[in-house]
Tab-separated table of C-alpha atoms in Angstrom:
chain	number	residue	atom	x	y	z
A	1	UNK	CA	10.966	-20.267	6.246
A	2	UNK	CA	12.021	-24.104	6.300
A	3	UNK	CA	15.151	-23.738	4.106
A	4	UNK	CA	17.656	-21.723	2.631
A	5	UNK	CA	19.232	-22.468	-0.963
A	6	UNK	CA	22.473	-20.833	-1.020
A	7	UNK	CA	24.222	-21.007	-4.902
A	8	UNK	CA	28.037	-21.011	-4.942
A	9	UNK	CA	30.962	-22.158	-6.620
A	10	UNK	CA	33.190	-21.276	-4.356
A	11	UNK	CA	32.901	-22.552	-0.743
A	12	UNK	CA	31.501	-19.464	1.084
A	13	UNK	CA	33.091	-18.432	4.268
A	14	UNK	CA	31.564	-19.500	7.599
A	15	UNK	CA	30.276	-16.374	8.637
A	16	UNK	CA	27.727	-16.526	5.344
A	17	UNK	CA	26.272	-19.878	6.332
A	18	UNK	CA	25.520	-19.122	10.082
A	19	UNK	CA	24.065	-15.502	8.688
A	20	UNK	CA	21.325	-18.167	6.975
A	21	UNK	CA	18.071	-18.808	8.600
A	22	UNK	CA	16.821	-22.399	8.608
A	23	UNK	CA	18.300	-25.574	7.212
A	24	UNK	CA	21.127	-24.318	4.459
A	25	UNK	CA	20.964	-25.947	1.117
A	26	UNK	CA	24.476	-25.601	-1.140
A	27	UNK	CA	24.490	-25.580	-4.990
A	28	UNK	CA	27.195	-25.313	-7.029
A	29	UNK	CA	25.531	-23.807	-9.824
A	30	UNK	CA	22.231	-22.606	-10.949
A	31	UNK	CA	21.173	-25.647	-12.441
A	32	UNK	CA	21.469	-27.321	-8.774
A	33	UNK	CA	20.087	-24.257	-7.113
A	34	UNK	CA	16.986	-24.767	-9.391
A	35	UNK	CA	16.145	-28.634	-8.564
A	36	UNK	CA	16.577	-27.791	-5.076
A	37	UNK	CA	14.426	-24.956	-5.388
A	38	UNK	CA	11.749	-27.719	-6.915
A	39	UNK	CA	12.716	-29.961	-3.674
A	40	UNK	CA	11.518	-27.139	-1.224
A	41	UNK	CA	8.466	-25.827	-0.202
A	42	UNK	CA	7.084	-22.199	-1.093
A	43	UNK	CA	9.102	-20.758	2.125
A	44	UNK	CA	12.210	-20.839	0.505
A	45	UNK	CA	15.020	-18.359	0.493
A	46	UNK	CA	17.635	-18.577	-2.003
A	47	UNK	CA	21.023	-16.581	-1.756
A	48	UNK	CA	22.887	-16.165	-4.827
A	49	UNK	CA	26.906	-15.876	-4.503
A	50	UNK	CA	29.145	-12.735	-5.928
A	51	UNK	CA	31.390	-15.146	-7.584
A	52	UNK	CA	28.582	-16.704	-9.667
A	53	UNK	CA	28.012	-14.284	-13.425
A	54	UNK	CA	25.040	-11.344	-13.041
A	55	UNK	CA	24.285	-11.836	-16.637
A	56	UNK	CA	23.555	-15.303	-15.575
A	57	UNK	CA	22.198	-14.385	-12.218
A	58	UNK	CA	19.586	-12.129	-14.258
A	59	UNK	CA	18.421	-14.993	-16.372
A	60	UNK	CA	18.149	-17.126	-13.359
A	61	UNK	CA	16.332	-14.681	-11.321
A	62	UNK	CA	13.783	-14.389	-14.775
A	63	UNK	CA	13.159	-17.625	-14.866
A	64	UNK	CA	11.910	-18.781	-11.379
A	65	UNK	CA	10.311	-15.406	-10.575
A	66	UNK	CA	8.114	-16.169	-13.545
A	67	UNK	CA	7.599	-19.820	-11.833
A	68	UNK	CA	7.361	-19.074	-8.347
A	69	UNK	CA	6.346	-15.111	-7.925
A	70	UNK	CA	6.411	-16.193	-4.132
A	71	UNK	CA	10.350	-16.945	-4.402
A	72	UNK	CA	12.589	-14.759	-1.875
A	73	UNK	CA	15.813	-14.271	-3.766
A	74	UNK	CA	18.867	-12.308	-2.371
A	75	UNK	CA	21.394	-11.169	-4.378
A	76	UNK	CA	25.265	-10.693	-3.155
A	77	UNK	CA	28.371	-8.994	-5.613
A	78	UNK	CA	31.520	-8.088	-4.272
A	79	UNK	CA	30.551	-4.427	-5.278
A	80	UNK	CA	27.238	-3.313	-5.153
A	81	UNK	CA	26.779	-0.954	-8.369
A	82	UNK	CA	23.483	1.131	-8.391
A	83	UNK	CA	22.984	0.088	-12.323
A	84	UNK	CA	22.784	-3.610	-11.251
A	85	UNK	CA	21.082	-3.112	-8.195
A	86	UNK	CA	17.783	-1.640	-10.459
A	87	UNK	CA	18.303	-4.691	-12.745
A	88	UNK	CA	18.295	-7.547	-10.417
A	89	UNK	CA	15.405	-5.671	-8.514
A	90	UNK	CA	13.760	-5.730	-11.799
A	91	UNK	CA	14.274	-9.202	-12.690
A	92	UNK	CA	12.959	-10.131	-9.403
A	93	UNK	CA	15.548	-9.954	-6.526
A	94	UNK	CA	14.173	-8.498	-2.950
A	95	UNK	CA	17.563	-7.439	-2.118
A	96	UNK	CA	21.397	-6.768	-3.747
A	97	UNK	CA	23.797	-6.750	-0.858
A	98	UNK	CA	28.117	-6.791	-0.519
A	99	UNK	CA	29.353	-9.818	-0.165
A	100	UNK	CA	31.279	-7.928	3.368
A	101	UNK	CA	27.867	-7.070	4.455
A	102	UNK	CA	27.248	-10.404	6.735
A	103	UNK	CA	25.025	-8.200	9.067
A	104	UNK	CA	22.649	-6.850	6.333
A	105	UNK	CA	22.417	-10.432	5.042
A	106	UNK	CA	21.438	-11.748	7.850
A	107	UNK	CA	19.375	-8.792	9.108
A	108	UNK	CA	17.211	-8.997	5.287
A	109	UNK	CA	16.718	-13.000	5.778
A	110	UNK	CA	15.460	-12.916	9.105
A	111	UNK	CA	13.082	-10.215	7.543
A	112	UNK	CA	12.010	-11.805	4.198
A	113	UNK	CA	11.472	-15.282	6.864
A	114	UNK	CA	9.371	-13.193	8.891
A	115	UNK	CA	6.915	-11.782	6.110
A	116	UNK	CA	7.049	-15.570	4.415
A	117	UNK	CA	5.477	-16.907	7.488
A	118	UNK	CA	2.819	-13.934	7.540
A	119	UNK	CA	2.233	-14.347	3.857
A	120	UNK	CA	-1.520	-15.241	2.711
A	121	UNK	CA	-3.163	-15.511	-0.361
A	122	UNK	CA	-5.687	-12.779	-1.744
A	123	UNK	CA	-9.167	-12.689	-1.391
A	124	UNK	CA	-11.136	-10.909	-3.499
A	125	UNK	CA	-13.271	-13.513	-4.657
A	126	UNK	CA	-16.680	-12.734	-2.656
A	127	UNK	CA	-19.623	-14.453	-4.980
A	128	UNK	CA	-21.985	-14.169	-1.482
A	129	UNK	CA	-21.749	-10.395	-1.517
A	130	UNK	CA	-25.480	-8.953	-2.388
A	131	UNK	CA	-24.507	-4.894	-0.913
A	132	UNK	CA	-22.158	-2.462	-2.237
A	133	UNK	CA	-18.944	-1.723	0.328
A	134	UNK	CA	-18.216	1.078	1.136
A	135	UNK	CA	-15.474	3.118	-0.485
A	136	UNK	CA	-13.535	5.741	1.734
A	137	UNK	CA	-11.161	7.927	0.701
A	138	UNK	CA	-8.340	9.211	2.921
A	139	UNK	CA	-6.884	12.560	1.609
A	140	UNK	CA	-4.558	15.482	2.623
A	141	UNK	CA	-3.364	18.751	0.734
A	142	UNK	CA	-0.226	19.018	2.331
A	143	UNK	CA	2.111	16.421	2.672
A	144	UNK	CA	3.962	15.196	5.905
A	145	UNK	CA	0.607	15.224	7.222
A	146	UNK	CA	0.651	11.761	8.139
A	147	UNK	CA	-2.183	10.599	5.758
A	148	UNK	CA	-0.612	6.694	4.670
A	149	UNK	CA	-0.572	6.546	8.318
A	150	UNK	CA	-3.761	6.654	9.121
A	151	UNK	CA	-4.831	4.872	5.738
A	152	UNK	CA	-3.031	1.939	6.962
A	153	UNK	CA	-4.549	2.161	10.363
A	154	UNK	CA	-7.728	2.261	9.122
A	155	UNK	CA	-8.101	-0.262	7.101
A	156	UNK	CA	-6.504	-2.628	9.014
A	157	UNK	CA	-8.971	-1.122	11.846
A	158	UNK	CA	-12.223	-2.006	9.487
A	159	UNK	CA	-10.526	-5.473	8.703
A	160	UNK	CA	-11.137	-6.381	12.781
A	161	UNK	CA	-8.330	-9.212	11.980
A	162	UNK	CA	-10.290	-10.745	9.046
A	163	UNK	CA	-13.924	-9.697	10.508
A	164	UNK	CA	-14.840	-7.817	7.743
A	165	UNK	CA	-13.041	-8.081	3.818
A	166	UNK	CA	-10.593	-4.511	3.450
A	167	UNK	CA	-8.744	-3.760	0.331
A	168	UNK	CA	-6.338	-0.587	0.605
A	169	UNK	CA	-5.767	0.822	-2.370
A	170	UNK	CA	-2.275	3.272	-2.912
A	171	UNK	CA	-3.446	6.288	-5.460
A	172	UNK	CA	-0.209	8.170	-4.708
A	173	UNK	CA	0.934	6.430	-8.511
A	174	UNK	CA	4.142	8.575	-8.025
A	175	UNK	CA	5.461	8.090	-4.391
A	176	UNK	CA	3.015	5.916	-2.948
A	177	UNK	CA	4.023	4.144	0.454
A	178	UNK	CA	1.495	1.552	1.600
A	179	UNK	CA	3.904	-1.154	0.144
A	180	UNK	CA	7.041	-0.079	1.844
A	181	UNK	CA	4.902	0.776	5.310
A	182	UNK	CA	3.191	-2.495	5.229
A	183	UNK	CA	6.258	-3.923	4.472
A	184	UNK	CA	4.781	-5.693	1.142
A	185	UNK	CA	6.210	-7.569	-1.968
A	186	UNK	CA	5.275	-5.496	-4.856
A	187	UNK	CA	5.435	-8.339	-7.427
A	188	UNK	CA	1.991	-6.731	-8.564
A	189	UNK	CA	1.068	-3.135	-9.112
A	190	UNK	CA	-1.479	-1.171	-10.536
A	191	UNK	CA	1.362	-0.563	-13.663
A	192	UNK	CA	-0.119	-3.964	-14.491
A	193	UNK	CA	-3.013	-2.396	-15.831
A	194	UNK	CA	-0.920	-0.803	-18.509
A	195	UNK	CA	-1.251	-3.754	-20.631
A	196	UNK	CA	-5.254	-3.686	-20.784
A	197	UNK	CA	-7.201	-2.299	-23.293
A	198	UNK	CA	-10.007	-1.797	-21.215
A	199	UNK	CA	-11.674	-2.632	-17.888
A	200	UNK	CA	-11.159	-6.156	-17.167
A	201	UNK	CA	-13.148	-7.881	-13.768
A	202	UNK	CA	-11.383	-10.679	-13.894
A	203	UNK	CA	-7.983	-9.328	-14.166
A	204	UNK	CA	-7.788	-7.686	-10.647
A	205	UNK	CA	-7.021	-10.428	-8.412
A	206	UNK	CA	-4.049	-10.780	-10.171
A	207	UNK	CA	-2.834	-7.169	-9.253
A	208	UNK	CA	-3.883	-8.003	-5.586
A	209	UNK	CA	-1.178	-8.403	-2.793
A	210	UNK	CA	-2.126	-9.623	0.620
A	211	UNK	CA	-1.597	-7.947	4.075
A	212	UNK	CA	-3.406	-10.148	6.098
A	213	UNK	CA	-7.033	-11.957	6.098
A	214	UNK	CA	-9.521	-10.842	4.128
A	215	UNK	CA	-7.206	-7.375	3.528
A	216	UNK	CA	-5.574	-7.334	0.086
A	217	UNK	CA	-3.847	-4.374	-1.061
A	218	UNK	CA	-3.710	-2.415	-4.601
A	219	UNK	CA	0.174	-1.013	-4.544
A	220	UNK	CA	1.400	1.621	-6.302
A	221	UNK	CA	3.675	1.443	-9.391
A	222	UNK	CA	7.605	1.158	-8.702
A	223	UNK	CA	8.983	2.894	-11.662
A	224	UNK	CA	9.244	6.932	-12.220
A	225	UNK	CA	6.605	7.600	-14.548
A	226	UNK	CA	4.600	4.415	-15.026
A	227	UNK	CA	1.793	6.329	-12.749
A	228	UNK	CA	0.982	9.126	-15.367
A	229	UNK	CA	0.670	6.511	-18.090
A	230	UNK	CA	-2.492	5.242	-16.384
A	231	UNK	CA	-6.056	6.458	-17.775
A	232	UNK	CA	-7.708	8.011	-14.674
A	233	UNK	CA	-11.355	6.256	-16.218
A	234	UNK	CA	-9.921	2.811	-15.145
A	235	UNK	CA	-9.709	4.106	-11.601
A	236	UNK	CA	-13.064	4.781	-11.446
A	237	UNK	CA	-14.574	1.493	-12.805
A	238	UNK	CA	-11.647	-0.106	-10.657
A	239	UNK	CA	-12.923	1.150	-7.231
A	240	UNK	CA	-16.244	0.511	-8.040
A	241	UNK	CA	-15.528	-3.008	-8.676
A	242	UNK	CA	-13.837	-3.206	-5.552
A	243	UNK	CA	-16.780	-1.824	-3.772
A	244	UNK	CA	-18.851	-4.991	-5.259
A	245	UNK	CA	-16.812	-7.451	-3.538
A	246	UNK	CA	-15.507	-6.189	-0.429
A	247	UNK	CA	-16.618	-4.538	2.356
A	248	UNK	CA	-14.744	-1.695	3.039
A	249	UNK	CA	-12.285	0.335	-0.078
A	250	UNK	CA	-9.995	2.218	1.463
A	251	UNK	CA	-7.718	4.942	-0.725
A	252	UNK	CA	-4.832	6.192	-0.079
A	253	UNK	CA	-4.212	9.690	-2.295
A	254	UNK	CA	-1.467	11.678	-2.775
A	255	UNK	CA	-1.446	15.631	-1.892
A	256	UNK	CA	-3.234	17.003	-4.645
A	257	UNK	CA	-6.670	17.588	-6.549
A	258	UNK	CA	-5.606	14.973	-10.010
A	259	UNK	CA	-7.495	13.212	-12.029
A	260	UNK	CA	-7.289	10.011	-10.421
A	261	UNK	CA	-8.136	11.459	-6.896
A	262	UNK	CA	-11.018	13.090	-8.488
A	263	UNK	CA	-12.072	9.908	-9.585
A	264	UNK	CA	-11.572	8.625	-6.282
A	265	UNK	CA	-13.743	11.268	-4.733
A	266	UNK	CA	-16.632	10.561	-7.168
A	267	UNK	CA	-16.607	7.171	-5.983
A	268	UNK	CA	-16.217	7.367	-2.574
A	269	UNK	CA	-18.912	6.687	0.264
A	270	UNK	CA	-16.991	8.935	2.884
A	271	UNK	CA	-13.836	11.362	2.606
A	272	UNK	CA	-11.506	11.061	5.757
A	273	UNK	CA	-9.233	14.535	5.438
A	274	UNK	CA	-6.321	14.587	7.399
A	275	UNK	CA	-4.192	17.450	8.402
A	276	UNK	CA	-1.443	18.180	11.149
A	277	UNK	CA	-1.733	20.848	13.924
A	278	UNK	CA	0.437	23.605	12.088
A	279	UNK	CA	-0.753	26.649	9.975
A	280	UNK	CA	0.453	25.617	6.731
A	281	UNK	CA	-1.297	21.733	7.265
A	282	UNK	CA	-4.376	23.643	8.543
A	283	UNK	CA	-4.720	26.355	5.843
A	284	UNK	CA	-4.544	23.373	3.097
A	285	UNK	CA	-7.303	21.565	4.874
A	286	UNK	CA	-9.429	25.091	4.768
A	287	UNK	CA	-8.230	24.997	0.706
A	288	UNK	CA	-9.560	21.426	0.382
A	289	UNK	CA	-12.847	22.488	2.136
A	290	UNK	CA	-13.618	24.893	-0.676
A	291	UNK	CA	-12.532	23.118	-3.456
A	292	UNK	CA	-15.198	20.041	-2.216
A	293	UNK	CA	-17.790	22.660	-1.652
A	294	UNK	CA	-17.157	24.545	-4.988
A	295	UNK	CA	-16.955	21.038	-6.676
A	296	UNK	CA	-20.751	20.168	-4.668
A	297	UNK	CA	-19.327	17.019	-2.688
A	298	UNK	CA	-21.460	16.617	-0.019
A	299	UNK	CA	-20.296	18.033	3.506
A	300	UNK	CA	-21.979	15.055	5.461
A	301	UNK	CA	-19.655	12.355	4.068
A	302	UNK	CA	-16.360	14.485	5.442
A	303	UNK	CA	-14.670	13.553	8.280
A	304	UNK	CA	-12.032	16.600	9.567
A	305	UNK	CA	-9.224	14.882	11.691
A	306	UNK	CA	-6.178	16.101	13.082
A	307	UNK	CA	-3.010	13.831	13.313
A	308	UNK	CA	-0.488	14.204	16.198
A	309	UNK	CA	-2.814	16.145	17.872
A	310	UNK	CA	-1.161	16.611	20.930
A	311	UNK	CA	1.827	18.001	19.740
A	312	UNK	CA	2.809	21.163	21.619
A	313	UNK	CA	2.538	23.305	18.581
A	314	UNK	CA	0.579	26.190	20.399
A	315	UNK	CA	-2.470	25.793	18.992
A	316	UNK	CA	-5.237	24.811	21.427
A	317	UNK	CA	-8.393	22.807	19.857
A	318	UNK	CA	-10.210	25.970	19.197
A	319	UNK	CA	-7.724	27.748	17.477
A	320	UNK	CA	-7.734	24.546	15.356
A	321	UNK	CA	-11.402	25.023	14.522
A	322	UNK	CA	-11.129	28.840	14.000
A	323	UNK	CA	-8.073	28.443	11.344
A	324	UNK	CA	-10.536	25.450	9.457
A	325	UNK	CA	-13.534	27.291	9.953
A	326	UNK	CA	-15.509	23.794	10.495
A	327	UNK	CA	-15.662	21.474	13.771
A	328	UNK	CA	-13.189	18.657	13.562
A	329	UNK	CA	-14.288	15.059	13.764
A	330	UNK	CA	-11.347	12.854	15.364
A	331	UNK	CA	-8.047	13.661	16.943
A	332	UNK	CA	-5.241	10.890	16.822
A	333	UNK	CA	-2.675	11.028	19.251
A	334	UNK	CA	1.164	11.186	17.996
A	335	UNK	CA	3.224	8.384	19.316
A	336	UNK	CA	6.988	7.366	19.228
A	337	UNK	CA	5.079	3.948	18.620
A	338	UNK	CA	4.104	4.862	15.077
A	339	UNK	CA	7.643	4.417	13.390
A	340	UNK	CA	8.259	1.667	15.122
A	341	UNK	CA	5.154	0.281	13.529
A	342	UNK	CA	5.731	1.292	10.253
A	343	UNK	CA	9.673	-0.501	10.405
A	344	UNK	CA	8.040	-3.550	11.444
A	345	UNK	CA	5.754	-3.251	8.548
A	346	UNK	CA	2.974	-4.022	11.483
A	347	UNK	CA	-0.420	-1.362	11.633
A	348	UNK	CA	-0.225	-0.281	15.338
A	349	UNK	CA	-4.157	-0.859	15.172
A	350	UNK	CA	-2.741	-4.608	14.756
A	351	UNK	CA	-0.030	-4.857	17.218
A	352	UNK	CA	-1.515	-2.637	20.151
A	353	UNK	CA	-5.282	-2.532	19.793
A	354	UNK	CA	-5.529	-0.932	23.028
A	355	UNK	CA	-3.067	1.863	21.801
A	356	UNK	CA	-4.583	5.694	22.049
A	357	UNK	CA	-4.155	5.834	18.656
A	358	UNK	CA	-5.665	2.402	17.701
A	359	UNK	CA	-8.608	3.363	20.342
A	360	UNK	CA	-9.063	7.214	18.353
A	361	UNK	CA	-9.852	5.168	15.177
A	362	UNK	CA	-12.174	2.728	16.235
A	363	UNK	CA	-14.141	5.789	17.918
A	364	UNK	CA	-13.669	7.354	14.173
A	365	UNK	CA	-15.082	3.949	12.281
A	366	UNK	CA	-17.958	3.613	14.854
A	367	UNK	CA	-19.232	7.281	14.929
A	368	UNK	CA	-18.339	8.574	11.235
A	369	UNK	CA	-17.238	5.911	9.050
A	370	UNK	CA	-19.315	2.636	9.767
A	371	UNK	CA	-22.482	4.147	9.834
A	372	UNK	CA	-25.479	3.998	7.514
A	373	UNK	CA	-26.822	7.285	8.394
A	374	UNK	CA	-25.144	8.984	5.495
A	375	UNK	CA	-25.822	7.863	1.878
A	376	UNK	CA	-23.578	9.294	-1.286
A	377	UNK	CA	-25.614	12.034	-2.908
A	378	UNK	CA	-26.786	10.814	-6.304
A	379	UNK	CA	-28.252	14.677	-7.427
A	380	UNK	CA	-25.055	15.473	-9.515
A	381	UNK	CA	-23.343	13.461	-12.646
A	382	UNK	CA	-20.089	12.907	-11.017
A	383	UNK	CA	-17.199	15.103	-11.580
A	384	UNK	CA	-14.895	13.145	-13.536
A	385	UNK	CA	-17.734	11.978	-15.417
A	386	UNK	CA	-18.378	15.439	-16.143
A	387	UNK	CA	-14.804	16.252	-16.996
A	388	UNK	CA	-14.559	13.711	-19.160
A	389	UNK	CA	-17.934	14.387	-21.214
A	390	UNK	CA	-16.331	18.516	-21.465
A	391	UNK	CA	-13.198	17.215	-22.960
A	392	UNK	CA	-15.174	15.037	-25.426
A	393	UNK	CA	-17.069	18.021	-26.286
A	394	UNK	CA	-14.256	20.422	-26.633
């Protein structure tokens, strides 16, 4: 962050301008805020007064976001109202604070100048690619079970800091969380795709938001609803796509068997299945065993693992294994480190590669996940497919 464009009237009060990272810009008005907007480079931060009008604000906000989709804009009103909070997030503010709350201003810029100096540009764009990638699904039954967790980790595990191309891709279309653990701009979501009438290749760099290099990342919608508007078919063509131009998909799911996560499955090269060391987490995982057998997925692509595994829940590693009725694959260590991680919007398998828990998934990529020795089975139509085909029947 080189700069910070701060639009007001009114002289602001000391403590404001000192809460401001960088050199501090003054406008009087939007008009001025705008040219020196043009005058900056993309790491500007702009900080929008309470005394100027939100109807104005709003049209503002509009205007450059649709210019500059990179631009960091913070919005301040003497009261914060939840109504306007949802419509200057919508127009394209990161954050709608009090004008009393000096410490939350200064505590959001120092973030948003943080994740402007880690920002990158997607990279899906792979024209040298002559394989398929492989497409791995991470899923759980029960919730809680730390699943985006370990999604996160893994991918950016498999991306080997830009060794290999990663794109994580959040299915949970209701509540999903890679955004908010990752610590991501969701300018871009997969509600995008609302708009299309079909498939389109060429649209989906355009939905992509960067992590890090060579690991984009397919977010979530933000609004209540959007999710169930989607046609599960797109998801489908969507991962396979992916698969065509990176090496490694990784999928995030929510807790349940829908449509989309049965697409998922049909597409997917391995199934990582996650569950926690209690009876309720461990009985789901049993539930989710059937269900793939009944639905004939493959048992060689599944890897069992058990998250905070050595949490003193009174269950030793065989009782584990007599409750799931299978041998487990990987057990990942808990860690007061793991929060931390996810507040700093940092992967632990980023920040402390020599972590126990970073270390359990490398052992996990190496002997289950990045390993030719298992090919998806090709003797079934795939379920969705067959879903689909029954309803077109009925």
């Amino acid at each position: 962050m080189t700069a910070t464009v701060l639009c007001a009237p009114l002289t602001p009060p000391a403590e404001i301008t000192t809460a401001l990272p960088g050199t501090v810009v003054t406008a009087a008005d939007l008009a001025a805020a705008g040219r020196a907007i043009e005058a900056q480079p993309e790491g500007v931060l702009v900080v929008l007064a309470p005394s100027l009008e939100f109807d104005d604000v709003l049209a503002f906000l509009e205007a450059q976001i649709a210019l500059r989709p990179w631009l960091d804009v913070v919005v301040m009103r003497e009261r914060v109202e939840l109504a306007d909070v949802r419509r200057a997030v919508r127009a394209g503010a990161r954050d709608v604070l009090e004008a009393s709350d000096v410490t939350g201003l200064a505590d959001t810029c120092a973030l948003l100048a943080d994740r402007a100096a880690r920002r990158v540009v997607p990279t899906i764009v792979a024209p040298e690619r002559t394989s398929r990638g492989k497409v791995i699904t991470v899923f759980s039954a029960k919730g809680g079970a730390g699943k985006t967790t370990v999604a996160t980790n893994l991918a950016a595990t498999l991306n080997d800091r830009g060794a290999a191309r990663v794109c994580l891709v959040d299915l949970d279309l209701e509540f999903g969380d890679v955004a908010i653990t990752l610590r991501l701009d969701p300018r871009k979501t997969r509600a995008d795709m609302l708009t299309w009438d079909e498939f389109t290749p060429d649209a989906v760099p355009s939905l992509l938001t960067a992590a890090g290099p060579r690991f984009d990342c397919l977010l979530a919608p933000l609004g209540p609803g959007q999710g169930e508007k989607l046609p599960p078919a797109l998801t489908g063509r969507l991962l396979e796509h992916l698969a065509e131009n990176y090496d490694y998909v990784v999928v995030d799911t929510p807790a349940g068997f829908t449509e989309h996560v049965l697409a998922a499955l049909d597409a997917s090269d391995r199934l990582v299945l996650i569950t926690a060391p209690e009876l309720p987490s461990l009985k789901n995982l049993r539930l989710t065993l059937d269900m793939l057998d009944l639905l004939g997925y493959s048992k060689d692509i599944r890897s069992l693992v058990v998250n905070r595994a050595d949490v003193k829940a009174g269950l030793t590693p065989a009782d584990l294994e007599d409750v799931t009725m299978t041998p487990l694959t990987a057990h990942i260590p808990s860690s007061p480190d793991v929060p931390a991680s996810i507040n700093r919007g940092v992967p632990l398998a980023v920040d402390q590669p020599e972590h126990p828990l970073s270390r359990a998934l490398r052992r996990l990529v190496a002997e289950r996940l990045d390993t030719d020795r298992v090919v998806r089975g090709k003797h079934r139509a795939p379920l969705f497919a067959r879903l689909m085909r029954r309803k077109a029947a009925a």
